[in-house]
Short mmCIF file of C-alpha atoms in Angstrom, two decimals:
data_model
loop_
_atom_site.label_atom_id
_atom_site.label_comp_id
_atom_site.label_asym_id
_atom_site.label_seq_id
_atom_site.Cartn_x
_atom_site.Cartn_y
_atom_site.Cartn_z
CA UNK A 1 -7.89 24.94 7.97
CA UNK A 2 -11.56 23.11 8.86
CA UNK A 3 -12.77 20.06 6.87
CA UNK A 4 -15.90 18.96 7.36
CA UNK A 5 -16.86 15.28 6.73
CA UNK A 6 -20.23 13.60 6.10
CA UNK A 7 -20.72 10.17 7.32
CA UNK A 8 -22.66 8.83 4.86
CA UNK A 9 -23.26 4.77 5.89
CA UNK A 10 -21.76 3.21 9.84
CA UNK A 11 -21.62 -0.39 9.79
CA UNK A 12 -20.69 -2.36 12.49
CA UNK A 13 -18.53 -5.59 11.40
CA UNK A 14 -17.72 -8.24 13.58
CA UNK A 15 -15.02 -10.96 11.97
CA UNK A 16 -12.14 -13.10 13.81
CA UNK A 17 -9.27 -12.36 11.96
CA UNK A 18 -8.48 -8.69 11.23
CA UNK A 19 -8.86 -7.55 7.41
CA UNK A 20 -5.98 -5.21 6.28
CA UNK A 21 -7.23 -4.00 3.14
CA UNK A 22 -10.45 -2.53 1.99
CA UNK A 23 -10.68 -1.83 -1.71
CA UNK A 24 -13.71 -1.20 -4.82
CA UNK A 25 -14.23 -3.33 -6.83
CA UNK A 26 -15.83 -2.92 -10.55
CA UNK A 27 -16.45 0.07 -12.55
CA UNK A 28 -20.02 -0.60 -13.83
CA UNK A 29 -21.04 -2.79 -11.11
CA UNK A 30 -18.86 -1.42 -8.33
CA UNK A 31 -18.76 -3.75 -4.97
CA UNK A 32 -16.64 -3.32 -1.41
CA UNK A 33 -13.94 -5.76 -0.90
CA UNK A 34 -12.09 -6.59 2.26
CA UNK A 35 -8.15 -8.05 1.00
CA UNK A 36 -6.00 -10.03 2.66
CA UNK A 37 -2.86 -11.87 1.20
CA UNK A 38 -5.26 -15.02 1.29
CA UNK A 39 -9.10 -14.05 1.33
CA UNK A 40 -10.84 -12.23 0.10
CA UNK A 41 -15.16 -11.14 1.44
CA UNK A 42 -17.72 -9.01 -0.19
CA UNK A 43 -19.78 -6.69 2.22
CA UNK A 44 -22.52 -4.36 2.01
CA UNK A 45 -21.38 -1.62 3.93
CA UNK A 46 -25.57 -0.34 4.37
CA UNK A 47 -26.32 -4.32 5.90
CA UNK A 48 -22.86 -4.89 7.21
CA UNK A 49 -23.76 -8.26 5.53
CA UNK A 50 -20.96 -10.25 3.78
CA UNK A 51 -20.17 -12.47 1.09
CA UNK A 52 -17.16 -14.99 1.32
CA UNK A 53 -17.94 -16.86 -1.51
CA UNK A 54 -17.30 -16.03 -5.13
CA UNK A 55 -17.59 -18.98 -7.34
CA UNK A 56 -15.65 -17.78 -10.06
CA UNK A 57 -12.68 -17.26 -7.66
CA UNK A 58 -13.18 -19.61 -5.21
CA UNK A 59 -10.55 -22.25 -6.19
CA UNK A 60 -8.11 -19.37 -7.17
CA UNK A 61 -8.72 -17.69 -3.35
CA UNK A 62 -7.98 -20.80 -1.86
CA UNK A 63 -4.35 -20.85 -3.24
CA UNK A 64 -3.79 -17.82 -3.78
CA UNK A 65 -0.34 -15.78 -1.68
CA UNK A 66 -0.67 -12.47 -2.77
CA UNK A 67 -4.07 -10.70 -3.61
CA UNK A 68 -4.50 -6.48 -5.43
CA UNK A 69 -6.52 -4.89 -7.07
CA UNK A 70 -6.04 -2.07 -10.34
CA UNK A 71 -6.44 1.54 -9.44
CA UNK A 72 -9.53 1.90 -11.08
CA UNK A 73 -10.96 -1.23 -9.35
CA UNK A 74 -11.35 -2.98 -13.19
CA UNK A 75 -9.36 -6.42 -12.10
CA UNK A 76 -8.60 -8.36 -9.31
CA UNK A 77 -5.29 -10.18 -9.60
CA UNK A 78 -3.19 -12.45 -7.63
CA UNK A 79 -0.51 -15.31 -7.34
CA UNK A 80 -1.21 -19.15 -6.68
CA UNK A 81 1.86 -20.91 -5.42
CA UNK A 82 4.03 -22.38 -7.02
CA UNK A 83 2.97 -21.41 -10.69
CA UNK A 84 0.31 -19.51 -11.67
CA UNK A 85 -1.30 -15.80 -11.64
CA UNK A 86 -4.84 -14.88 -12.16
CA UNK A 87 -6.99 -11.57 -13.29
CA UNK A 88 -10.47 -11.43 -12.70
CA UNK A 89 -13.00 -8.75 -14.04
CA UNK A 90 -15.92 -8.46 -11.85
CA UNK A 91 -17.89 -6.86 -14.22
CA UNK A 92 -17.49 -9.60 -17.06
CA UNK A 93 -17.06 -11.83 -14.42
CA UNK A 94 -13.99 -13.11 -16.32
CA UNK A 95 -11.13 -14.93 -15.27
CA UNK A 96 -8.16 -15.24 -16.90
CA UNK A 97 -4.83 -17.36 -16.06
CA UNK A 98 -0.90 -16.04 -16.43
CA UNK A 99 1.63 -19.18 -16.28
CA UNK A 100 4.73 -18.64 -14.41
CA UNK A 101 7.99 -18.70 -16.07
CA UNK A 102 10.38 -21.36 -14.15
CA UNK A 103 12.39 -18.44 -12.85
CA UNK A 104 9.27 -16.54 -11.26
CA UNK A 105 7.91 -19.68 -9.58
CA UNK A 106 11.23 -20.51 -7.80
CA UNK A 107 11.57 -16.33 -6.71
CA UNK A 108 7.92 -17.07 -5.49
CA UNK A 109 8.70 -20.34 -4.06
CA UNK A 110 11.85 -19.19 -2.17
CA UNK A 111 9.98 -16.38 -0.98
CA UNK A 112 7.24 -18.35 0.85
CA UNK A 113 9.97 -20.45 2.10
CA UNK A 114 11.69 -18.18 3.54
CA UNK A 115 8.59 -15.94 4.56
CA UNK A 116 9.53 -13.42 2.50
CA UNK A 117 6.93 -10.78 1.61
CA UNK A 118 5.40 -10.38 -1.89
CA UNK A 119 3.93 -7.30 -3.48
CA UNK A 120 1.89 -7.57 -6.53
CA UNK A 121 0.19 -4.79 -8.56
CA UNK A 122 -1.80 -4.82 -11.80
CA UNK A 123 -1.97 -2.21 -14.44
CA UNK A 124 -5.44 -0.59 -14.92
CA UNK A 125 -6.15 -2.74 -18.35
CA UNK A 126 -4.76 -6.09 -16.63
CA UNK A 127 -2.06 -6.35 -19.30
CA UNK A 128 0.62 -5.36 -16.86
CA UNK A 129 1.25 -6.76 -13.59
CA UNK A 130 4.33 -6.08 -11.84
CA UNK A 131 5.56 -8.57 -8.68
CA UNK A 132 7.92 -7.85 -6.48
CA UNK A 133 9.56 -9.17 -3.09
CA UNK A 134 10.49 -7.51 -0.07
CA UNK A 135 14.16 -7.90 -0.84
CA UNK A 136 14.20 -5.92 -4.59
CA UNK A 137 13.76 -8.80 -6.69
CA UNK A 138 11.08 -7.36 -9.32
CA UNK A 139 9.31 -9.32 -12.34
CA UNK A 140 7.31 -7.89 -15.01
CA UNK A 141 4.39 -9.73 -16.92
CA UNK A 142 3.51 -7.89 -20.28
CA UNK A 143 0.64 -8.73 -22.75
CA UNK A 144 0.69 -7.32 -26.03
CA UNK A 145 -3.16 -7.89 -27.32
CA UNK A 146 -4.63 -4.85 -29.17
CA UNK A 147 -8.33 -5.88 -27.48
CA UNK A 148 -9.66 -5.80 -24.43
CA UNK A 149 -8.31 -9.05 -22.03
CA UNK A 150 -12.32 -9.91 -21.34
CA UNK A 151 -12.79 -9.98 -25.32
CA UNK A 152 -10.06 -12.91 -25.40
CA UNK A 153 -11.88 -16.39 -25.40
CA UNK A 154 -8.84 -18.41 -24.53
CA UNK A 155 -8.75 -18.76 -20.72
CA UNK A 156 -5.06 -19.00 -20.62
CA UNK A 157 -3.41 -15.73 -21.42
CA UNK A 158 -0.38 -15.19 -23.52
CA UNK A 159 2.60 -12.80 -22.28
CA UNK A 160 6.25 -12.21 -21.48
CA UNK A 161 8.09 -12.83 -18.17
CA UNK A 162 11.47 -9.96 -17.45
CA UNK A 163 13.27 -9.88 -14.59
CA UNK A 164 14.53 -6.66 -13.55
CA UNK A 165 18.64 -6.23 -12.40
CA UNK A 166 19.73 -3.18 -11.16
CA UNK A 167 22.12 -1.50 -13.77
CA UNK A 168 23.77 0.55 -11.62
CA UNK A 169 25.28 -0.59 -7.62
CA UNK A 170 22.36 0.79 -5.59
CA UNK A 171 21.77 -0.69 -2.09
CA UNK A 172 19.25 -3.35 -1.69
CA UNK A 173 17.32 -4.43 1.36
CA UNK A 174 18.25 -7.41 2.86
CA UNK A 175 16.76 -10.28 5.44
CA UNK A 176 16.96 -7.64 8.37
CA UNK A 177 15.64 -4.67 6.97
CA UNK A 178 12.08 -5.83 8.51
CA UNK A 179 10.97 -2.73 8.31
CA UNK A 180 11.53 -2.31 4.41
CA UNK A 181 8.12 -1.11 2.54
CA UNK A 182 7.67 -1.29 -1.45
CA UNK A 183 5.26 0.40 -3.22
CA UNK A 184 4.54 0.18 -7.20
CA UNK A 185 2.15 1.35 -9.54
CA UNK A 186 0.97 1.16 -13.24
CA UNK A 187 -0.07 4.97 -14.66
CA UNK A 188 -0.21 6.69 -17.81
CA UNK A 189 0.38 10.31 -17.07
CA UNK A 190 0.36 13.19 -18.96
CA UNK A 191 4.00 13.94 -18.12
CA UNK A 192 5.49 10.71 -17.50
CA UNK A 193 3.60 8.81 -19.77
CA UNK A 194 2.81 5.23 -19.80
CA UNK A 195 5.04 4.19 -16.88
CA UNK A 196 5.52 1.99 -13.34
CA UNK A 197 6.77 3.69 -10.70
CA UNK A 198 7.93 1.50 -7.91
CA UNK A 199 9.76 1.93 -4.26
CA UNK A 200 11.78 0.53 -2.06
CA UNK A 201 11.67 2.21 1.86
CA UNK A 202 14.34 1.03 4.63
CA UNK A 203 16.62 2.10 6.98
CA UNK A 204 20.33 1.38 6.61
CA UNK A 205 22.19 3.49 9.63
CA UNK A 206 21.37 6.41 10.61
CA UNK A 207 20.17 6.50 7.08
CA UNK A 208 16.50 6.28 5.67
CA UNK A 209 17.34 4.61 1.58
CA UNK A 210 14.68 5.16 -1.03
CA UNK A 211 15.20 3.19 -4.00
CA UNK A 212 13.51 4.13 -6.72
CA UNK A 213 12.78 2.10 -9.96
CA UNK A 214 11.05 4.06 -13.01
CA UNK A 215 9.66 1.90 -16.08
CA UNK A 216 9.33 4.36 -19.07
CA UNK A 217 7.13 2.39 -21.96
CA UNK A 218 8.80 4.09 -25.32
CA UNK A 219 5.92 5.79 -27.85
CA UNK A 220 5.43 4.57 -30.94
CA UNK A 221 8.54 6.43 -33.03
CA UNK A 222 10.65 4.90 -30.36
CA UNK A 223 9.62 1.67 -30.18
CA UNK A 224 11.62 1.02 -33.66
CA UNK A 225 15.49 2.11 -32.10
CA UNK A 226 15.20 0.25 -29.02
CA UNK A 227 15.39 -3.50 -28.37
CA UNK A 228 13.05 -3.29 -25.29
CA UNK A 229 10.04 -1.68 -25.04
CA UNK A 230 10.42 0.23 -22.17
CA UNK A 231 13.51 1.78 -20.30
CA UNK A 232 13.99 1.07 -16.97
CA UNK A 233 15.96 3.74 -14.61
CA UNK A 234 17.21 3.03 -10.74
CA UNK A 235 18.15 5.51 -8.42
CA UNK A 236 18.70 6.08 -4.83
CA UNK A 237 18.60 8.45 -1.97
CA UNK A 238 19.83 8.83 1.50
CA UNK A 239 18.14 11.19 3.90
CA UNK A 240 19.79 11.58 7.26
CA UNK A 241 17.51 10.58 10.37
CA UNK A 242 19.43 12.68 12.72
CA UNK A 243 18.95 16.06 10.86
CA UNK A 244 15.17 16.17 10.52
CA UNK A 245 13.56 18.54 12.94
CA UNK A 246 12.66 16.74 15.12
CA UNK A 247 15.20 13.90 15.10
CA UNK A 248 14.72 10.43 14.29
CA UNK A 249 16.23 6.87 15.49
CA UNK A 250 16.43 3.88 12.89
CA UNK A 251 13.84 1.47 13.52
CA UNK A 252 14.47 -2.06 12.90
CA UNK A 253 10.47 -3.30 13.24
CA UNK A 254 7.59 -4.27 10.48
CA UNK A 255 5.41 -1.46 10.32
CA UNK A 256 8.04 1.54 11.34
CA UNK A 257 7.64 2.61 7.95
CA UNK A 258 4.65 3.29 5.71
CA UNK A 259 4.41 4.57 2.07
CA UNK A 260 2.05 5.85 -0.71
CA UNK A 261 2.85 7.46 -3.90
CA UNK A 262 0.29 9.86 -4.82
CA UNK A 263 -2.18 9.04 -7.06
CA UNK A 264 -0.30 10.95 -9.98
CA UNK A 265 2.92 8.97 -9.33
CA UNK A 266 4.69 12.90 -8.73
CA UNK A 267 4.92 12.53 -4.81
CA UNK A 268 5.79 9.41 -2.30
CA UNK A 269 4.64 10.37 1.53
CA UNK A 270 6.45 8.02 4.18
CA UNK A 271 5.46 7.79 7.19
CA UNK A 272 8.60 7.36 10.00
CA UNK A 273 7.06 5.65 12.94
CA UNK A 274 9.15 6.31 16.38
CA UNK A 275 8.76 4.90 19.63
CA UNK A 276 8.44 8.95 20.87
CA UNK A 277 4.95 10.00 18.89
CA UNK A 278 6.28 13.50 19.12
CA UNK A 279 9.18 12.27 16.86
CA UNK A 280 6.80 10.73 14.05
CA UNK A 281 6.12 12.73 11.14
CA UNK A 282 5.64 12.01 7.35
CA UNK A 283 7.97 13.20 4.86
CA UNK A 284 7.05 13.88 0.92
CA UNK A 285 9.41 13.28 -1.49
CA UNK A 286 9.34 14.42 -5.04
CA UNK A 287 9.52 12.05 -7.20
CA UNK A 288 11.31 14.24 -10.33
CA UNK A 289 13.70 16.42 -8.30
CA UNK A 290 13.66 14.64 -4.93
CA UNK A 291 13.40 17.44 -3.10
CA UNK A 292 11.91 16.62 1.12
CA UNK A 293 9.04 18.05 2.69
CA UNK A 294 8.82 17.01 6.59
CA UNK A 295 5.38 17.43 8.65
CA UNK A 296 5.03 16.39 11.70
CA UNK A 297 2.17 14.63 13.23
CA UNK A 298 2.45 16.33 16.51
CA UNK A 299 2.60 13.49 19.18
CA UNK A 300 -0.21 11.76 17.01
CA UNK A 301 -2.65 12.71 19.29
CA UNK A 302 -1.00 11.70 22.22
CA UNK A 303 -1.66 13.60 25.33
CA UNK A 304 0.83 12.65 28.31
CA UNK A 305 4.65 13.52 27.99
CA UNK A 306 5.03 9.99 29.17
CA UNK A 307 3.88 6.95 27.55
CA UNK A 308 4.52 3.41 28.40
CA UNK A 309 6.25 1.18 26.51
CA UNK A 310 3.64 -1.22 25.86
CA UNK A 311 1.36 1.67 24.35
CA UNK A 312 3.99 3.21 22.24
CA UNK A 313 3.07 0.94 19.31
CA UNK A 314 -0.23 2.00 19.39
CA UNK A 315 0.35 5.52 17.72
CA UNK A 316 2.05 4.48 14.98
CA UNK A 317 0.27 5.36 11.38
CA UNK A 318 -1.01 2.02 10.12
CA UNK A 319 -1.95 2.83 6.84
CA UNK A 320 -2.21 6.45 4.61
CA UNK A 321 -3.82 6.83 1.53
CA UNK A 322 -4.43 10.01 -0.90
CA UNK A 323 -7.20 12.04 -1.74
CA UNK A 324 -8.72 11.42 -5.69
CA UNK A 325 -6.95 15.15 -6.30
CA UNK A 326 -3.95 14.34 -4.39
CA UNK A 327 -4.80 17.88 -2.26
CA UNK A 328 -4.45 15.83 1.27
CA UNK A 329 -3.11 12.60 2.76
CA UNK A 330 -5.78 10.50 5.16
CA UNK A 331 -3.93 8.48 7.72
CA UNK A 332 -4.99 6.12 10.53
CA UNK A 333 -3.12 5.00 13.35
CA UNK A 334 -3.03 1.72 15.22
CA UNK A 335 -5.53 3.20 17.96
CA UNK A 336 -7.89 3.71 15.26
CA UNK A 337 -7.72 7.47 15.10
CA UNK A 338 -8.28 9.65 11.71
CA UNK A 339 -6.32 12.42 10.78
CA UNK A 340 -5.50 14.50 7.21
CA UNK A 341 -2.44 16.01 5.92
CA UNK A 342 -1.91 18.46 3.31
CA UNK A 343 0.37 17.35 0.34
CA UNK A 344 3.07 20.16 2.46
CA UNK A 345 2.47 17.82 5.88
CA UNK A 346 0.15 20.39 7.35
CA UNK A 347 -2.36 19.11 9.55
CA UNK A 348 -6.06 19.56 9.15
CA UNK A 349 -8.65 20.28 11.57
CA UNK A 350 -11.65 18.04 11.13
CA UNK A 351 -15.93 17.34 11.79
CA UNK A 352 -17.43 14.58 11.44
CA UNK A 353 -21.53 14.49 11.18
CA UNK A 354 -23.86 12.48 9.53
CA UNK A 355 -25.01 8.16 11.03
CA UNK A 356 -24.79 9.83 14.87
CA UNK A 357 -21.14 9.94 14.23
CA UNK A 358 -20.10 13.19 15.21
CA UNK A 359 -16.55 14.43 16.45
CA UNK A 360 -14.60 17.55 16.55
CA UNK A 361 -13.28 19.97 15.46
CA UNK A 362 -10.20 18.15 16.37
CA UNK A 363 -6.79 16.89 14.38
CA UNK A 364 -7.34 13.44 15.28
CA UNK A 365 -10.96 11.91 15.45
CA UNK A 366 -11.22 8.33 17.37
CA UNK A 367 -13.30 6.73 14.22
CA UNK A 368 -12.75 3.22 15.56
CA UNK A 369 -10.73 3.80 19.27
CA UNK A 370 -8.70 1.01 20.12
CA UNK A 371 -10.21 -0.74 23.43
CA UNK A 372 -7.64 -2.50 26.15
CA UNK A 373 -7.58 -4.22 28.68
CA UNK A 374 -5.27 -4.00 32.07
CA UNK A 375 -5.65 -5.98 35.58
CA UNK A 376 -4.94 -3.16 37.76
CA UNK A 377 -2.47 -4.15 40.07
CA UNK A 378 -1.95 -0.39 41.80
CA UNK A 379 -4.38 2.69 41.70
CA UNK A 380 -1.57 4.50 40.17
CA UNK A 381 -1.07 1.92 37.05
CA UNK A 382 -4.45 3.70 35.89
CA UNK A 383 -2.69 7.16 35.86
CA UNK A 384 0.08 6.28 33.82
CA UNK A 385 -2.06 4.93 30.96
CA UNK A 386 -2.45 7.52 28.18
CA UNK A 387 -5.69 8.64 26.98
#
């Protein structure tokens, strides 16, 4: 199957420090946003100019640990060590302040200490926000207001603090699983309903563990028999390395795995980095039966049987993220190449055209090639290097 892509705008952005996210902000005054876990810039992808300054949020920025956006790009939210959370609405631009319980700030405190990493995510109305560490501790912050958080005058909002425990013995990661990934987000689907779906990715053996946590907010008849308002549900599952086709080793390394649930919370894709490309490949897992779908990224574009060590790294997927219909998965790797996978791991073949940027047809199109650098000591170091 041939997709063709129009490149509608090519900037060229020059900056010191690498930004890892790129997210839109607004809804009726919709900007570009580069994230970090600590900054945060404004650019105009037509100008390639940027903004680093937002006044509203420029005291928040500066302390700020942990920095997301909602899915539909309403609020901005993050967490100022030790004690404090923010929401901003770019649109209004409003910003609003969540106090931390004692029990959050010392999980947030303990975290930083021991460089422990923090995942935060906000519901699509702000009055969620669930935060969560790399080692399965999750919080959830709840507001209760009938109107809209930007209609609130008080600056300072009002909510509840839970900690979440595991009901059940499930396996959690621990200080070295480095290569544990968590996902989360806030929905309300037609089928599940107003819900947070959240996920925990490591390796444990010769084991990959996916721990699942569901939040299930109870409808209105329900809300009366139950003491909470929601029901929380964990549950785990094991998938052995060795039998997927082709086989896979147990990676002990930040970024050997990658995850994204689809946009309608029904599949999570996870990407299995290996130090053979021919061995990496994505599996999608269903998240209401749990039953595996394995594609495989075919060498990830790598040419030569061969590849040295130090370049191995360099085809690993850095980042995937789904379509609006959740038809295909768009992934990049660390050498900057573009490639999309159905929602049954097929690969697609793709053209670019459009801003004189024009590749393919081709699996895997060098968008932004990674560039090095080698003192060639022998003629023969040269033929070694991949291309």
């Amino acid at each position: 199957m041939e997709v063709k892509l129009e490149v509608l705008v090519s900037s060229s952005l020059k900056h010191k420090k690498p930004w890892p996210r790129i997210c839109w902000v607004g809804q009726e005054k919709e900007s570009t946003f580069l994230l970090d876990a600590r900054r945060i810039c404004e650019i105009n992808l037509s100008s390639g100019r940027r903004n680093r300054k937002i006044p509203k949020l420029q005291t928040a920025v500066k302390k700020a640990i942990s920095l997301t956006a909602s899915g539909n790009g309403a609020w901005l939210a993050g967490i100022i060590c030790p004690g404090e959370a923010f929401l901003w609405n770019k649109d209004r631009d409003c910003l609003k302040t969540v106090p931390l319980t004692d029990e959050v700030s010392k999980l947030v405190i303990s975290s930083q200490e021991e460089f422990v990493k923090l995942y935060l995510s906000v519901s699509d109305d702000g009055k969620k926000m669930l935060l969560a560490t790399q080692r399965g501790c999750v919080c959830l912050w709840e507001n209760n207001e009938s109107k809209d958080l930007t209609a609130i005058p008080d600056s300072s909002l009002k909510g509840k603090w839970t900690l979440i425990e595991p009901c059940r013995p499930v396996v959690l990661p621990t200080a070295d699983d480095k290569e544990t990934v968590m996902q989360a987000m806030l929905i309300r689907d037609k089928v599940l309903g107003d819900c947070c779906l959240s996920s925990f990715t490591f390796n444990s053996g010769d084991h990959l563990i996916l721990l699942f946590l569901a939040l299930r907010w109870h409808e209105t008849a329900q809300k009366f028999l139950s003491s909470f308002a929601y029901q929380d549900c964990w549950s785990m599952q094991k998938i052995s390395l060795t039998s997927l086709v082709p086989k896979c080793e147990p990676i002990k390394s930040r970024g050997a795995l990658v995850s994204a649930f689809s946009r309608d919370g029904h599949v999570l894709a996870v990407a299995l980095n290996q130090m053979d490309p021919k061995a990496t490949q994505i599996l999608f897992i269903n998240t209401l039966n749990f039953v595996v779908v394995s594609g495989n990224l075919r060498g990830c574009g790598s040419k030569n049987l061969t590849i040295p060590s130090k370049y191995r790294r360099s085809y690993w997927v850095a980042d995937m993220c789904w379509t609006h219909d959740d038809l295909f998965l768009a992934c990049m790797l660390k050498r900057g190449s573009f490639l999309i996978v159905t929602r049954i791991g097929e690969l697609l073949s793709l053209v670019t055209f459009g801003c004189s940027v024009e590749f393919g047809p081709a699996e895997f199109i060098p968008l932004h090639p990674l560039i090095t650098y080698s003192q060639k000591k022998r003629s023969s170091d040269c033929a070694q290097y991949p291309p």
